[in-house]
PDB file of C-alpha atoms in Angstrom:
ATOM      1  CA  UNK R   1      -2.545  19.966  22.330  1.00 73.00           C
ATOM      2  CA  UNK R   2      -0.205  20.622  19.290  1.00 90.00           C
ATOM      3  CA  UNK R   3       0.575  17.863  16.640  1.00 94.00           C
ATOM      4  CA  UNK R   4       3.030  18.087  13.967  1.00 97.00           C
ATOM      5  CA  UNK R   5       4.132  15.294  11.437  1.00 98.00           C
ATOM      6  CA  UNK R   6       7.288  16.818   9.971  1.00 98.00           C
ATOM      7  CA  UNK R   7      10.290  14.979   8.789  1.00 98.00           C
ATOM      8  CA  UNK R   8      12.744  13.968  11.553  1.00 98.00           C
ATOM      9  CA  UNK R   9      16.046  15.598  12.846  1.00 98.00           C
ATOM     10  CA  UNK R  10      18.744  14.159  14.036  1.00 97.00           C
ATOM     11  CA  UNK R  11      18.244  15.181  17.350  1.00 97.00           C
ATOM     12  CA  UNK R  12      15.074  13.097  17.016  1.00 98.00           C
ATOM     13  CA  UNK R  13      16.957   9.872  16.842  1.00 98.00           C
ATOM     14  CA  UNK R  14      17.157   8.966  20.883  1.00 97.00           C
ATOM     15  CA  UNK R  15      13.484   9.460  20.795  1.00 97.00           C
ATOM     16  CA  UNK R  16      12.587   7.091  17.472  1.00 97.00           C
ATOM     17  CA  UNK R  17      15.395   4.506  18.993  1.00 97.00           C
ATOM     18  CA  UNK R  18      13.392   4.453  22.174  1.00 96.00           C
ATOM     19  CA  UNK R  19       9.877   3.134  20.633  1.00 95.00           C
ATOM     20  CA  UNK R  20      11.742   0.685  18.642  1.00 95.00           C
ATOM     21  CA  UNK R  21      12.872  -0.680  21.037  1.00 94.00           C
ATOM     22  CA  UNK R  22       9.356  -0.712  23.354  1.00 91.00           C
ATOM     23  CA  UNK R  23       8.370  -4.070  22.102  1.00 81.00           C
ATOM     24  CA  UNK R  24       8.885  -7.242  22.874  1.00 77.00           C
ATOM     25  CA  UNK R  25      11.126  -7.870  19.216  1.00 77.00           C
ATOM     26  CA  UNK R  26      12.643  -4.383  19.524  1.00 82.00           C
ATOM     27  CA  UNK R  27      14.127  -4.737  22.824  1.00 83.00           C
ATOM     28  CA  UNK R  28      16.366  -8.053  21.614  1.00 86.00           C
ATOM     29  CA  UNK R  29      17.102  -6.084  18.134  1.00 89.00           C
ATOM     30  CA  UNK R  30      17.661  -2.455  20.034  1.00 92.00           C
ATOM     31  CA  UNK R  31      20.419  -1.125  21.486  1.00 91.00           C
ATOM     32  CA  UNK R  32      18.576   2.300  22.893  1.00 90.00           C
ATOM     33  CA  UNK R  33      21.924   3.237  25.380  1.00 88.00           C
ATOM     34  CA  UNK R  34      22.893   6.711  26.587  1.00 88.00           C
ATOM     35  CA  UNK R  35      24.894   7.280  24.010  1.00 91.00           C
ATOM     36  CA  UNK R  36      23.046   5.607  21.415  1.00 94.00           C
ATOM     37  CA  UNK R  37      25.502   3.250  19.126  1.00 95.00           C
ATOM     38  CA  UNK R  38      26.890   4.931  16.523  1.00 96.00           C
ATOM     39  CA  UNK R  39      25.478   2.775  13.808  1.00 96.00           C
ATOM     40  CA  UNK R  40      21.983   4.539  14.374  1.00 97.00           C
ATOM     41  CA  UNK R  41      23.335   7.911  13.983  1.00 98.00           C
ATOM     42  CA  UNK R  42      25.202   6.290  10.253  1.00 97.00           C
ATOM     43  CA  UNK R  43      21.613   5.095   8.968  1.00 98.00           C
ATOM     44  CA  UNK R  44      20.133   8.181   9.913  1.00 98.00           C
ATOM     45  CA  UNK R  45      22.160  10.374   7.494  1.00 98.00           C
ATOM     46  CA  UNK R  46      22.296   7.914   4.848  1.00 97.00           C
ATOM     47  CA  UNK R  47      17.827   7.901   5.009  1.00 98.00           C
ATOM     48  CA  UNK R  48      18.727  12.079   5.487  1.00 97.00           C
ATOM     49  CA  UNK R  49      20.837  12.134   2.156  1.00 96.00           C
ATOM     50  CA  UNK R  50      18.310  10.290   0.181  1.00 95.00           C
ATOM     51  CA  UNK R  51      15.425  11.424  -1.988  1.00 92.00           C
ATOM     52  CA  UNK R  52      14.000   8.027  -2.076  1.00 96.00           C
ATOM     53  CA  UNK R  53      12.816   7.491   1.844  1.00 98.00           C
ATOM     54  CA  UNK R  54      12.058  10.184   4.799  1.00 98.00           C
ATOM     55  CA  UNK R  55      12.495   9.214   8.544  1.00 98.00           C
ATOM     56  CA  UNK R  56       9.315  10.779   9.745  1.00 98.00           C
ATOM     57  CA  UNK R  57       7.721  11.699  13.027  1.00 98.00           C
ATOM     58  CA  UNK R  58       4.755  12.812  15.390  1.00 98.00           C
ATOM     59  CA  UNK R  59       5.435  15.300  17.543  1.00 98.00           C
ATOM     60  CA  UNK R  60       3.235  16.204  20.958  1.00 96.00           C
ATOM     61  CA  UNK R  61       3.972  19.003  22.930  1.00 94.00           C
ATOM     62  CA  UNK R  62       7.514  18.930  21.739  1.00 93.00           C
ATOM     63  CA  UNK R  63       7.838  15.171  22.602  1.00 96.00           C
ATOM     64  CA  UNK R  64       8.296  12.479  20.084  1.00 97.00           C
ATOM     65  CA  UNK R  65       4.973  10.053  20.099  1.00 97.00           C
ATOM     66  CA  UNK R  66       5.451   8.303  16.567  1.00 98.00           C
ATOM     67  CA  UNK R  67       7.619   7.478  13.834  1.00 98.00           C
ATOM     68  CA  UNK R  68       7.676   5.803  10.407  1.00 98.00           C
ATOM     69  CA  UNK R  69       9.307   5.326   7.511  1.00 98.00           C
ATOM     70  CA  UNK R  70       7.812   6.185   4.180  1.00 98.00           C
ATOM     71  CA  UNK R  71       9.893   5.292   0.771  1.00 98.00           C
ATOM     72  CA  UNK R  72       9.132   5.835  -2.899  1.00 98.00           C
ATOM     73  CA  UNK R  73      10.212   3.722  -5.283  1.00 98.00           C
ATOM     74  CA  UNK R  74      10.132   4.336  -8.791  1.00 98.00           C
ATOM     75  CA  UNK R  75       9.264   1.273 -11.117  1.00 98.00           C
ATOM     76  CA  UNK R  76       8.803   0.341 -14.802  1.00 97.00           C
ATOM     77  CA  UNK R  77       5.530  -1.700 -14.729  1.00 95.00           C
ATOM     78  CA  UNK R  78       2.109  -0.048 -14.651  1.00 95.00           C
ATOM     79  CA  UNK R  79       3.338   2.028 -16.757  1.00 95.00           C
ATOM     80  CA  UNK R  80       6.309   3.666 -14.576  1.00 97.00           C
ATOM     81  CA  UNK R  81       4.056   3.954 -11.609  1.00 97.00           C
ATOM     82  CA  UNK R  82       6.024   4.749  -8.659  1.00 98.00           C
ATOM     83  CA  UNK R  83       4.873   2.962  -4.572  1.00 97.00           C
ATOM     84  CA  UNK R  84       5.264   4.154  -1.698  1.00 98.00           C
ATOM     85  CA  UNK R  85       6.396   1.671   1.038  1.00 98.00           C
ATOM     86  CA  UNK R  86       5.794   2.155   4.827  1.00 98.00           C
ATOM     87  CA  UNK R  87       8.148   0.269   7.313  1.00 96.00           C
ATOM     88  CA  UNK R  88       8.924   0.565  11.338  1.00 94.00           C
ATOM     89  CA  UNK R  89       5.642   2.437  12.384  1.00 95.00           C
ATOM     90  CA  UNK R  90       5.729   3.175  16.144  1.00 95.00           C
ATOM     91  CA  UNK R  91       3.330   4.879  18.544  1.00 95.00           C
ATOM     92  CA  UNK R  92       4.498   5.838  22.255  1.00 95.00           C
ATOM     93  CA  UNK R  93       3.060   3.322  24.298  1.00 92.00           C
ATOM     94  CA  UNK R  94       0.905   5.621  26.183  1.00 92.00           C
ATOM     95  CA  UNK R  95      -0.863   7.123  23.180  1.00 91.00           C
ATOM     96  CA  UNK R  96      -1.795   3.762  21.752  1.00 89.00           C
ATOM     97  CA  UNK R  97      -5.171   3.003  20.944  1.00 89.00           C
ATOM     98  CA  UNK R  98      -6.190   6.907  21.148  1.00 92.00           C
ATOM     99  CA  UNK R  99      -6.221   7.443  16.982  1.00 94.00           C
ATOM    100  CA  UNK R 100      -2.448   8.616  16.135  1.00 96.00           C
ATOM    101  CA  UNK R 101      -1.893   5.847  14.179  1.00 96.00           C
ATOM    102  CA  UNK R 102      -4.696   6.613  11.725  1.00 97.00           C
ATOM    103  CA  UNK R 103      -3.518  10.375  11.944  1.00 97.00           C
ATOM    104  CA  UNK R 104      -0.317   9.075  10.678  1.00 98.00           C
ATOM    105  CA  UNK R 105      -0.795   6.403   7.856  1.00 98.00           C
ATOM    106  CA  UNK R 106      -3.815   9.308   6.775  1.00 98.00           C
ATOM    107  CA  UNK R 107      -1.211  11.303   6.730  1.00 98.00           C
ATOM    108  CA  UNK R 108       1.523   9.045   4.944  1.00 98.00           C
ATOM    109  CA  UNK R 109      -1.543   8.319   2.107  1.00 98.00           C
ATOM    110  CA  UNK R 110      -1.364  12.227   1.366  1.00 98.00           C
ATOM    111  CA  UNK R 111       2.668  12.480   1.295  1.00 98.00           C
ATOM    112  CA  UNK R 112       2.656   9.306  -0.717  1.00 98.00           C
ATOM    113  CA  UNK R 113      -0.219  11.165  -3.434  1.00 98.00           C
ATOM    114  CA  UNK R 114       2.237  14.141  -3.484  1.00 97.00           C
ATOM    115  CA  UNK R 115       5.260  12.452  -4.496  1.00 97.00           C
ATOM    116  CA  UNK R 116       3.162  10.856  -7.494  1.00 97.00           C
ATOM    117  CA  UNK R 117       2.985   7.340  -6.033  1.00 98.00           C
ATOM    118  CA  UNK R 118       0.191   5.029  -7.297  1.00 98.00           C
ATOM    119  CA  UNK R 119       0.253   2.194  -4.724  1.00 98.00           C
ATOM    120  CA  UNK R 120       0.981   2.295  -1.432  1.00 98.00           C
ATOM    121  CA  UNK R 121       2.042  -0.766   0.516  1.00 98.00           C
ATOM    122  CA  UNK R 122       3.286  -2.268   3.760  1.00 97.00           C
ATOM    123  CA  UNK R 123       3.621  -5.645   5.656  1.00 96.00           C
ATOM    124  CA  UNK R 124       2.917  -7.005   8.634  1.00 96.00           C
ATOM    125  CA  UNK R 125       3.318  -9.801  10.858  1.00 93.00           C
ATOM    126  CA  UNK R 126       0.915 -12.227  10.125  1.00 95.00           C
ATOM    127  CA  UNK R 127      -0.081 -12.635  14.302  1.00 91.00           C
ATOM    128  CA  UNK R 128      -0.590  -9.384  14.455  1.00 90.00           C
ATOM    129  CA  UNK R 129      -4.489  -8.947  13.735  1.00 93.00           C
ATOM    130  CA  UNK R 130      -5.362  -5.744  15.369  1.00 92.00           C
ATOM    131  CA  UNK R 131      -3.048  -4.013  13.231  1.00 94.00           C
ATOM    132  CA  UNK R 132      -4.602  -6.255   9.757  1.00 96.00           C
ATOM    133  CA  UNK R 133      -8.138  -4.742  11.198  1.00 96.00           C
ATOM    134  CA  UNK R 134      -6.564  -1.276  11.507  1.00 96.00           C
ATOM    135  CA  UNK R 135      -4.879  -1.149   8.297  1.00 97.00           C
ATOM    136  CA  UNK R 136      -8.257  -3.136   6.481  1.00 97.00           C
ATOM    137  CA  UNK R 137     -10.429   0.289   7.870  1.00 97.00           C
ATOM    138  CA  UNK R 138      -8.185   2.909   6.424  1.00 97.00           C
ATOM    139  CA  UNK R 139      -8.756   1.162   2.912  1.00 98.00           C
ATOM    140  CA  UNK R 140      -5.904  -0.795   2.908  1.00 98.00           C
ATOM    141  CA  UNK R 141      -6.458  -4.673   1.604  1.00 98.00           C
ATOM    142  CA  UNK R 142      -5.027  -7.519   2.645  1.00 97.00           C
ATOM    143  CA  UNK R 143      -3.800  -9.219  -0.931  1.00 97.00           C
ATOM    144  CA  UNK R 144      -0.307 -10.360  -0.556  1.00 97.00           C
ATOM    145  CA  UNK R 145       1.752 -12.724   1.321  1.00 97.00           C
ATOM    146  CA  UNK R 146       4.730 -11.006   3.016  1.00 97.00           C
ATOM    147  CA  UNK R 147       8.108 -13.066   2.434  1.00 98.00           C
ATOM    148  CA  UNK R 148      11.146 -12.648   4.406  1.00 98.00           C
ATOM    149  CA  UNK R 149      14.330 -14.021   4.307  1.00 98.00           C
ATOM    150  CA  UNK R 150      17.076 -13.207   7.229  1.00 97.00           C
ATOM    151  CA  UNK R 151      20.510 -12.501   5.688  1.00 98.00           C
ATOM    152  CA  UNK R 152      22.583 -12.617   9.619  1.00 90.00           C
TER     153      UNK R 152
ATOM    154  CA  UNK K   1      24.063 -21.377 -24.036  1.00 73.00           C
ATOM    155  CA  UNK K   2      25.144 -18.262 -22.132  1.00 90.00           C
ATOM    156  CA  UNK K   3      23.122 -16.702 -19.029  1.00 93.00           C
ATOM    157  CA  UNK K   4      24.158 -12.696 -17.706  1.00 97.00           C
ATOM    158  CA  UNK K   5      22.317 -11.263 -14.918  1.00 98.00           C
ATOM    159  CA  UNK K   6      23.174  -7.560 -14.998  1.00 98.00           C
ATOM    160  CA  UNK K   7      21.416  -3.992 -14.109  1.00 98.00           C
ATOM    161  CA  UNK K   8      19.695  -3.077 -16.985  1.00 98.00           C
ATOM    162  CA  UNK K   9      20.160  -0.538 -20.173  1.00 98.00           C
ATOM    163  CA  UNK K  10      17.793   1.530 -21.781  1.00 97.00           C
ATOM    164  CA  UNK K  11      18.122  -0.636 -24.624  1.00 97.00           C
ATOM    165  CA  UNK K  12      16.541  -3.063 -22.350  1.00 98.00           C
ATOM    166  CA  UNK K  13      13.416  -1.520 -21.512  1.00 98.00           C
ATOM    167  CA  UNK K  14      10.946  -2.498 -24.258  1.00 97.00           C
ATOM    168  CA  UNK K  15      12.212  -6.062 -23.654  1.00 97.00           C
ATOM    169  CA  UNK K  16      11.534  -5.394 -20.255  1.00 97.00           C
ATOM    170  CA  UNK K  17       7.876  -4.407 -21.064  1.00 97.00           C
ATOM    171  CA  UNK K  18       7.018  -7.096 -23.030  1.00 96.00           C
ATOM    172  CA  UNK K  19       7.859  -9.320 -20.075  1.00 95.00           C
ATOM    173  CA  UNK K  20       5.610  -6.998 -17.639  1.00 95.00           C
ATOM    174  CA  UNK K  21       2.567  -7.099 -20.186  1.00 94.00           C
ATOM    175  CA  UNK K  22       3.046 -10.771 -21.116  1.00 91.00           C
ATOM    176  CA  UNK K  23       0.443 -12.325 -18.005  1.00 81.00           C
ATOM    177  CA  UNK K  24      -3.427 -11.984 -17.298  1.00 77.00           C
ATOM    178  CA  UNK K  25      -2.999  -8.549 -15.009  1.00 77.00           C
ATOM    179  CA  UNK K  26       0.087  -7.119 -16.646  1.00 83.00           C
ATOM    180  CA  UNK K  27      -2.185  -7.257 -20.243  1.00 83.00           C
ATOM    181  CA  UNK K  28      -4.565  -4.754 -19.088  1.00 87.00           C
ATOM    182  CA  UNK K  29      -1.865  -2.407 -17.062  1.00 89.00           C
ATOM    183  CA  UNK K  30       0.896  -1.993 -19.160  1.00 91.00           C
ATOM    184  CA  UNK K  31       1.065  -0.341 -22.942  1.00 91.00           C
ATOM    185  CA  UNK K  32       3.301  -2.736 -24.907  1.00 90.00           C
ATOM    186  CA  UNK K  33       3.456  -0.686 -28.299  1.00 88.00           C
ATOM    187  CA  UNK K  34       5.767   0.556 -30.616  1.00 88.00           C
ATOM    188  CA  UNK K  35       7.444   3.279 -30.267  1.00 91.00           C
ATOM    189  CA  UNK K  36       6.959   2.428 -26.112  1.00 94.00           C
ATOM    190  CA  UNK K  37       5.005   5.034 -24.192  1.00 95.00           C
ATOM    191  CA  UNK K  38       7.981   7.700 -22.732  1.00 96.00           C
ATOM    192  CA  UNK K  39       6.323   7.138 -19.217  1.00 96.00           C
ATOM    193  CA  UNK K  40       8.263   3.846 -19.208  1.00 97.00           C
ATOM    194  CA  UNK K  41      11.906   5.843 -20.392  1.00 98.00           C
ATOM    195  CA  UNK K  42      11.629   8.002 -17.633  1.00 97.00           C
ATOM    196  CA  UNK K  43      10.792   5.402 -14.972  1.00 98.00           C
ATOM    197  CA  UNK K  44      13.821   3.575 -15.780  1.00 98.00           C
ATOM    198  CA  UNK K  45      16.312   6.782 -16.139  1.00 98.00           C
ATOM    199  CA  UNK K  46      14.753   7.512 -12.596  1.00 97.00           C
ATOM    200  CA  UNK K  47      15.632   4.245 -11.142  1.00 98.00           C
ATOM    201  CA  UNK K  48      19.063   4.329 -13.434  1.00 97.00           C
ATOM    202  CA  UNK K  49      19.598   7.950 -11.294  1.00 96.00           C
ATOM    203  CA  UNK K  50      19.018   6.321  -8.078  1.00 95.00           C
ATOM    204  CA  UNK K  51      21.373   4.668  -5.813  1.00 92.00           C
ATOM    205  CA  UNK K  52      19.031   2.891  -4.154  1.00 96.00           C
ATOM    206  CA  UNK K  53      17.278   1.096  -6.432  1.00 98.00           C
ATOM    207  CA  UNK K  54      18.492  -1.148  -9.587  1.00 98.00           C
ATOM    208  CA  UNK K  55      16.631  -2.763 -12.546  1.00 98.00           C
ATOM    209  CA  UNK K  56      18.195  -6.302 -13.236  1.00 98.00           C
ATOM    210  CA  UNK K  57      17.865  -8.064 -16.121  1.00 98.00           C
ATOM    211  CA  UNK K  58      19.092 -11.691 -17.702  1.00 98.00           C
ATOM    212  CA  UNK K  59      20.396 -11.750 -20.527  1.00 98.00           C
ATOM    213  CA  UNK K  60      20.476 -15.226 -22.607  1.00 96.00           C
ATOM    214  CA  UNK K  61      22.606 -15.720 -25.909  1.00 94.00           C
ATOM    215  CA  UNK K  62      21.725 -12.017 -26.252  1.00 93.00           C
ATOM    216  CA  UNK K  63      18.154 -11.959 -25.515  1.00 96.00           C
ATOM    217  CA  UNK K  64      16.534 -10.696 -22.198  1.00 97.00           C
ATOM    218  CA  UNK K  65      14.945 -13.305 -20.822  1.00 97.00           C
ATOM    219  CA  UNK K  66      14.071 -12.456 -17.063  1.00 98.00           C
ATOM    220  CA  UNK K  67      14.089  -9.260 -15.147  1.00 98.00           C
ATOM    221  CA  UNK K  68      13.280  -7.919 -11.273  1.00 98.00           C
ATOM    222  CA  UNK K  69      13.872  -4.902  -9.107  1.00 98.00           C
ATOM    223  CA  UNK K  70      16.241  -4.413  -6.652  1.00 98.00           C
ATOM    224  CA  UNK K  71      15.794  -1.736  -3.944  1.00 98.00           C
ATOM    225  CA  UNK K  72      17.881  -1.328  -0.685  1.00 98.00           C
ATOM    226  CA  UNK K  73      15.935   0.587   1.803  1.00 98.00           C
ATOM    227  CA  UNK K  74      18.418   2.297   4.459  1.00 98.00           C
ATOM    228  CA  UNK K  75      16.865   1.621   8.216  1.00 98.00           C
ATOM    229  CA  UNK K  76      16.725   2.666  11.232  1.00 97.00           C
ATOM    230  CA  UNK K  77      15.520  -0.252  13.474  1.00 95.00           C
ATOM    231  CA  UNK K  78      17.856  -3.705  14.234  1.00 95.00           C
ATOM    232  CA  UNK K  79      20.534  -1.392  14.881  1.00 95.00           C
ATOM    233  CA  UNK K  80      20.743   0.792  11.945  1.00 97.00           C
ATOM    234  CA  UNK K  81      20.077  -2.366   9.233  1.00 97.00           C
ATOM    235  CA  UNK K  82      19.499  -1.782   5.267  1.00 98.00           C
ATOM    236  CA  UNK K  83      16.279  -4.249   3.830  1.00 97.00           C
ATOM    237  CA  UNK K  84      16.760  -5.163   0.086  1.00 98.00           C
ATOM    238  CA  UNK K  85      13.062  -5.432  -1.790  1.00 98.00           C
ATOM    239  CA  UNK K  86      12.179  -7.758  -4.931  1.00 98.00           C
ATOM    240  CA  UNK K  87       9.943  -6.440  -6.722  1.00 96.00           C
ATOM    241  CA  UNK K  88       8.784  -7.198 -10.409  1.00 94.00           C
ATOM    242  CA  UNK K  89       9.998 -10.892 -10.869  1.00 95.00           C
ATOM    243  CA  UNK K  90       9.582 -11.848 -14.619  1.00 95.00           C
ATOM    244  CA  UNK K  91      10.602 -14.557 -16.061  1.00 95.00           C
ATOM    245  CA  UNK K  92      10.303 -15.330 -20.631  1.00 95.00           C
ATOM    246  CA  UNK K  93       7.345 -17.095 -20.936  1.00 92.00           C
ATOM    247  CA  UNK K  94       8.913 -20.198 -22.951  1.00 92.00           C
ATOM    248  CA  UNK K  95      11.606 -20.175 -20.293  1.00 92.00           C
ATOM    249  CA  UNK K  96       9.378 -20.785 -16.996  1.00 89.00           C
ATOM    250  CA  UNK K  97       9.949 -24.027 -15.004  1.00 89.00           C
ATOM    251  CA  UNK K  98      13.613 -24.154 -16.003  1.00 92.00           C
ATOM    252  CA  UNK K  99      15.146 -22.878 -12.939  1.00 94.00           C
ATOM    253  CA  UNK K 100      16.009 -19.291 -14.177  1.00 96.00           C
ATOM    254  CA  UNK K 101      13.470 -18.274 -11.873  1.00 96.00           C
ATOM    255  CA  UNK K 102      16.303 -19.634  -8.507  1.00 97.00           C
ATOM    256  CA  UNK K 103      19.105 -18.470 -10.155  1.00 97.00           C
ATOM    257  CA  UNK K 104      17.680 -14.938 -10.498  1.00 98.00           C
ATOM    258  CA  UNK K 105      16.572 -14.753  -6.470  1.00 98.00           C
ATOM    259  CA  UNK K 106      19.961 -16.287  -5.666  1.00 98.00           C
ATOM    260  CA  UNK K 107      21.671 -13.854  -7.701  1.00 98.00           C
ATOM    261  CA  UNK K 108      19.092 -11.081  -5.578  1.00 98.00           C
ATOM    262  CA  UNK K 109      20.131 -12.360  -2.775  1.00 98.00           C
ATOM    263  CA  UNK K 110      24.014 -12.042  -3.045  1.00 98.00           C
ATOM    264  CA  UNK K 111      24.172  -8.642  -4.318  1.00 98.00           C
ATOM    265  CA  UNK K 112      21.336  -7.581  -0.855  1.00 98.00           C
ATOM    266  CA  UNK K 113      24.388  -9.519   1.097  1.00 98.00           C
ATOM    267  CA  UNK K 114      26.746  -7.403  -0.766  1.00 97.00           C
ATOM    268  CA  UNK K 115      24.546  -4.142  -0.198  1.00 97.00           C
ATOM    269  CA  UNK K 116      25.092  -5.008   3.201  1.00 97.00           C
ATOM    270  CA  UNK K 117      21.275  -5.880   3.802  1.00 98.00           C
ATOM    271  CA  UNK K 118      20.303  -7.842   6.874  1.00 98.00           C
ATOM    272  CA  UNK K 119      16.875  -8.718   5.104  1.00 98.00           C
ATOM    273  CA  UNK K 120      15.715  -9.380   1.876  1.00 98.00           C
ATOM    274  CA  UNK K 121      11.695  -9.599   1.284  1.00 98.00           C
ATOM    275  CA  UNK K 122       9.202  -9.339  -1.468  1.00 97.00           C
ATOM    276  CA  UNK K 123       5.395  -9.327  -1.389  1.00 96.00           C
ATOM    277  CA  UNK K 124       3.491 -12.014  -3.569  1.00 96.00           C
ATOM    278  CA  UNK K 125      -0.086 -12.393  -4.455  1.00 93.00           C
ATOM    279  CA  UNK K 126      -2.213 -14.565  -2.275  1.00 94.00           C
ATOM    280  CA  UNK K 127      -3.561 -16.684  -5.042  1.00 90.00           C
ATOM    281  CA  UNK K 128      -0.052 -17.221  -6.077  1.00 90.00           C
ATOM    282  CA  UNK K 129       0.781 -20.326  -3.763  1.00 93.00           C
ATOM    283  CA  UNK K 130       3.215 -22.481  -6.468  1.00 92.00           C
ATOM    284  CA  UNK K 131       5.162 -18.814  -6.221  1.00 94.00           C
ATOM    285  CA  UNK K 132       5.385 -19.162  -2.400  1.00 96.00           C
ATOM    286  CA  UNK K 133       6.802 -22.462  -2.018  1.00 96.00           C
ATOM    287  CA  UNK K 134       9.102 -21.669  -5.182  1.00 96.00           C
ATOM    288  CA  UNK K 135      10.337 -18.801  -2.454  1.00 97.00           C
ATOM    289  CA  UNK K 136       9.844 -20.871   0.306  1.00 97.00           C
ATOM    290  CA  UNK K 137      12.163 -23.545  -1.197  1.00 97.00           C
ATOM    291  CA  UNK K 138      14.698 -20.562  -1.451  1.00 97.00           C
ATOM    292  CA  UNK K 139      14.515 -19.920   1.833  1.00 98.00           C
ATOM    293  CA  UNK K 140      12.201 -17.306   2.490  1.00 98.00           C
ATOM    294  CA  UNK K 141       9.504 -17.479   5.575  1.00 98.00           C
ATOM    295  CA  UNK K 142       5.533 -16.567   4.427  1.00 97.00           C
ATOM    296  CA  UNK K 143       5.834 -14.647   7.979  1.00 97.00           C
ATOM    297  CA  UNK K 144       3.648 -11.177   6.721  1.00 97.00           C
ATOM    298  CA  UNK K 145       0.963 -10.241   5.279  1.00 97.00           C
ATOM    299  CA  UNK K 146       1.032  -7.841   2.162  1.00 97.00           C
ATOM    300  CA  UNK K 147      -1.200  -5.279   2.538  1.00 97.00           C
ATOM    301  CA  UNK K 148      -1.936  -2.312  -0.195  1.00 98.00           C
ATOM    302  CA  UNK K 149      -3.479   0.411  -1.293  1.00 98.00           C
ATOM    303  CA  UNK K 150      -4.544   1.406  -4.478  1.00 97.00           C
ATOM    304  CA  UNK K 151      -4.253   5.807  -4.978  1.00 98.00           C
ATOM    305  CA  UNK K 152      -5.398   5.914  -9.201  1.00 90.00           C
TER     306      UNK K 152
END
């Protein structure tokens, strides 16, 4: 068994669009269709073309079996102290509970060191309290309120 | 009287600081001195670089009185959306309570429409509940929890 987490590809998107939309909120905000809407491939190569946020991926055997998306954002206070922020992590259903995930964010912690980040954040539905226990064990804590605001 | 909201200038930045350092937790991070620390210069001409990510300030009868961080975070889930972040809401000590505070989210929240953002969401401290319902009132949902991770 061979894992790589490597930044993603293009030709990676059909695979990322497919665990997005294996959950009950991704499959009424997906459109995962042979061929995929275009509008994936557009957000793709504007992440691609930016040095601020990497579309990134777990690959098994030379199948896709995670994705997330790690940004860095550079910011004045604490004395210019850049964060890295983790959205839209996804683990093939099968593989679920089996200890990719912690490969992952373990792995996100490092990448978000090297680019000189000192904070790293996420959120996360409040319901979902497996994934508060998860992140709480991998040193994460729980301090903030998440606020969201739909724009559409 | 006469109230700007505008992306910052370097000229801006030790005003900027002296907002960041001016509360209980900013006092012991941030270095509010004279000349400022070039740590904080080269944060901002990093974000100022960046088309992603935008320090705002406002700017009353020529003094900055409020200031927050913009970033739009290109996505691929919900069909390829864009997320805007809030991040480092300050608002002139003698100014607080006077609704500066709503003008500056509403402002956020009209340029994240005109970034073409489906989302705009921020993170707030727990213990912070007057700031939740001033964000609830604006019409944000408490829906996630913040979770983070220190790496210094």
């Amino acid at each position: 068994m061979t894992l790589t987490i490597r930044k993603a590809t293009r030709a990676d998107v059909p695979a990322i669009i497919r665990m997005l939309a294996d959950d009950i909120l991704g499959a009424k905000r997906e459109a995962y269709a042979d061929p995929l809407p275009q509008a994936y491939y557009d957000a793709f190569e504007t992440i691609a073309r930016s040095e601020m946020t990497e579309q990134i991926v777990a690959e098994q055997d030379g199948r896709i079996v995670g994705s997330m998306q790690l940004t860095y954002i550079p910011g004045l206070s604490r004395q210019g102290m850049s964060r890295a922020v983790i959205e839209a992590v996804r683990i093939d259903t099968p593989l679920r509970g089996k200890g990719l995930g912690s490969v992952m964010i373990r792995w996100a912690i490092a990448r978000a060191r090297e680019k000189g980040c000192g904070v790293i954040q996420l959120t996360s539905d409040k319901a979902r309290l497996d994934a508060h226990r998860f992140y709480e064990r991998l040193g994460f804590k729980a301090s903030h309120i998440g606020m969201k605001m739909d724009l559409r």
